Amino acid sequence: MLSRLSKLVSMMQTELERLKELSLAEHLGRLHRLWRTVADVELAPLGLTHPRWTALWKLLRLGDNLSQKVLADALEIELASLMRTLGQLEEQGLVERHCCDKDKRARIVSLTPAGLEVLKQMEARIIQVRRELLDGISASELSEFERIISLISDNASAKLAKVTDTIL
């Protein structure tokens, strides 16, 4: 009887450990949603929704004059979704789209002077949000956290590569 009880307790502890591991993914997902929501609230007064500000931010980081396809791929969204967002940004006067000289089918996205100005305001607000959310975390703790997140990301990418290779 005691042996069975020990096995049951051991199984429950193992299951609890598995739940804790799953909990890490839940924590990361919750952190992502909270951070995004805080940023969205902070940037809303600039007339920017999440899709709009992420498209502007990515355009700035990757360099101006990108094709819509390259921008959609970088944002990891469908081109149709990006087209809607770019239309809204165009209406706000923050981006312009024009035909590519080399490929008339491709459309190039460029920031306007108004878009660059909004990005300056965005950057200041995002830096402040980052400061507030990371308050109480030392530089070494943040560095270690970033190292661990990168390692988990690399492991997930390697796992996906194996799965993809197996399927193909």
XYZ file of C-alpha atoms in Angstrom:
168
model
C 0.000 0.000 0.000
C 2.802 2.427 0.939
C 4.602 1.570 -2.307
C 1.517 2.428 -4.362
C 1.094 5.670 -2.477
C 4.750 6.571 -3.090
C 4.322 5.894 -6.803
C 1.174 8.006 -6.901
C 2.914 10.893 -5.102
C 5.849 10.585 -7.486
C 3.526 10.651 -10.499
C 1.743 13.703 -9.114
C 5.064 15.488 -8.558
C 6.110 14.674 -12.119
C 2.800 15.986 -13.431
C 3.168 19.128 -11.317
C 6.638 19.703 -12.775
C 5.211 19.313 -16.288
C 2.524 21.875 -15.471
C 5.177 24.268 -14.219
C 7.019 23.881 -17.530
C 3.819 24.630 -19.411
C 3.365 27.579 -17.088
C 6.549 29.175 -18.476
C 4.960 29.369 -21.927
C 1.824 30.822 -20.373
C 3.885 33.419 -18.507
C 5.716 34.397 -21.684
C 2.443 34.670 -23.592
C 0.896 36.779 -20.841
C 3.977 39.015 -20.689
C 3.812 39.538 -24.448
C 0.109 40.451 -24.318
C 0.581 42.823 -21.371
C 3.591 44.570 -22.917
C 1.755 44.925 -26.221
C -1.342 46.313 -24.499
C 0.692 48.866 -22.534
C 2.415 49.962 -25.761
C -0.916 50.106 -27.615
C -2.453 52.321 -24.909
C 0.597 54.593 -24.912
C 0.582 54.969 -28.711
C -3.186 55.333 -29.202
C -3.058 59.153 -28.759
C -0.839 59.249 -31.858
C -3.674 57.648 -33.843
C -1.866 54.330 -34.052
C -3.330 50.878 -33.584
C -1.076 47.897 -32.972
C -0.876 46.886 -36.656
C -0.114 50.458 -37.684
C 2.646 51.163 -35.204
C 4.311 47.791 -35.709
C 4.336 48.340 -39.488
C 5.877 51.803 -39.063
C 8.430 50.519 -36.552
C 9.456 47.613 -38.788
C 9.718 49.917 -41.811
C 12.036 52.187 -39.836
C 14.170 49.299 -38.558
C 14.517 47.576 -41.934
C 15.090 50.758 -43.864
C 12.803 52.884 -45.937
C 11.623 51.960 -49.442
C 10.737 48.316 -48.864
C 8.420 46.246 -50.982
C 5.076 45.417 -49.403
C 5.955 41.708 -49.659
C 9.251 42.122 -47.778
C 7.497 44.162 -45.089
C 4.689 41.581 -44.729
C 7.253 38.779 -44.425
C 9.212 40.737 -41.804
C 6.028 41.327 -39.811
C 5.078 37.650 -40.237
C 1.601 38.560 -41.505
C -0.341 37.987 -44.691
C 0.116 40.539 -47.460
C -3.661 41.215 -47.496
C -3.574 42.236 -43.822
C -0.644 44.542 -44.451
C -2.380 46.125 -47.457
C -5.270 47.194 -45.227
C -2.872 48.639 -42.636
C -0.809 50.455 -45.267
C -3.991 51.962 -46.695
C -4.812 53.358 -43.255
C -1.267 54.687 -42.807
C -1.479 56.294 -46.249
C -4.754 57.989 -45.262
C -2.972 59.361 -42.187
C -0.190 60.669 -44.437
C 2.466 58.548 -42.712
C 3.534 56.372 -45.669
C 3.446 56.474 -49.443
C 3.306 53.564 -51.865
C 4.608 53.635 -55.405
C 5.465 51.165 -58.165
C 8.903 49.619 -58.200
C 11.049 50.749 -61.144
C 12.463 47.235 -61.619
C 9.210 45.288 -61.170
C 5.969 47.086 -61.991
C 3.974 44.447 -60.047
C 5.772 45.290 -56.802
C 4.761 48.238 -54.635
C 7.349 50.083 -52.567
C 6.501 51.564 -49.161
C 8.190 54.784 -48.033
C 7.888 56.858 -44.895
C 6.703 60.429 -45.343
C 8.098 63.367 -43.325
C 4.944 63.127 -41.171
C 5.640 59.402 -40.699
C 9.192 60.138 -39.563
C 7.874 62.708 -37.092
C 5.357 60.235 -35.651
C 8.149 57.666 -35.371
C 10.196 60.110 -33.257
C 7.235 60.493 -30.918
C 6.684 56.719 -30.918
C 10.304 56.041 -30.067
C 10.220 58.394 -27.074
C 7.042 56.763 -25.778
C 8.316 53.207 -26.351
C 11.584 53.992 -24.552
C 9.570 55.306 -21.595
C 7.338 52.201 -21.585
C 10.423 49.986 -21.642
C 11.933 51.896 -18.692
C 8.733 51.559 -16.690
C 8.226 47.866 -17.434
C 11.837 46.969 -16.691
C 11.938 49.000 -13.478
C 13.654 47.050 -10.715
C 15.520 44.741 -13.102
C 19.303 45.127 -13.170
C 21.306 45.253 -16.393
C 22.840 41.859 -15.600
C 19.420 40.312 -14.878
C 18.065 41.694 -18.131
C 21.084 40.396 -20.033
C 20.637 36.934 -18.526
C 16.911 36.970 -19.339
C 17.658 37.933 -22.954
C 20.271 35.154 -23.160
C 17.791 32.584 -21.870
C 15.008 33.770 -24.205
C 17.431 33.539 -27.153
C 18.396 30.014 -26.140
C 14.748 28.931 -25.905
C 14.073 30.551 -29.282
C 17.069 28.792 -30.851
C 15.940 25.458 -29.392
C 12.412 25.972 -30.742
C 13.778 26.864 -34.194
C 15.988 23.764 -34.190
C 13.015 21.626 -33.159
C 10.886 23.065 -35.969
C 13.682 22.491 -38.472
C 13.846 18.821 -37.431
C 10.078 18.432 -37.709
C 10.063 20.127 -41.113
C 12.914 17.920 -42.352
C 11.041 14.824 -41.163
C 7.842 15.852 -42.956
C 9.602 16.692 -46.204
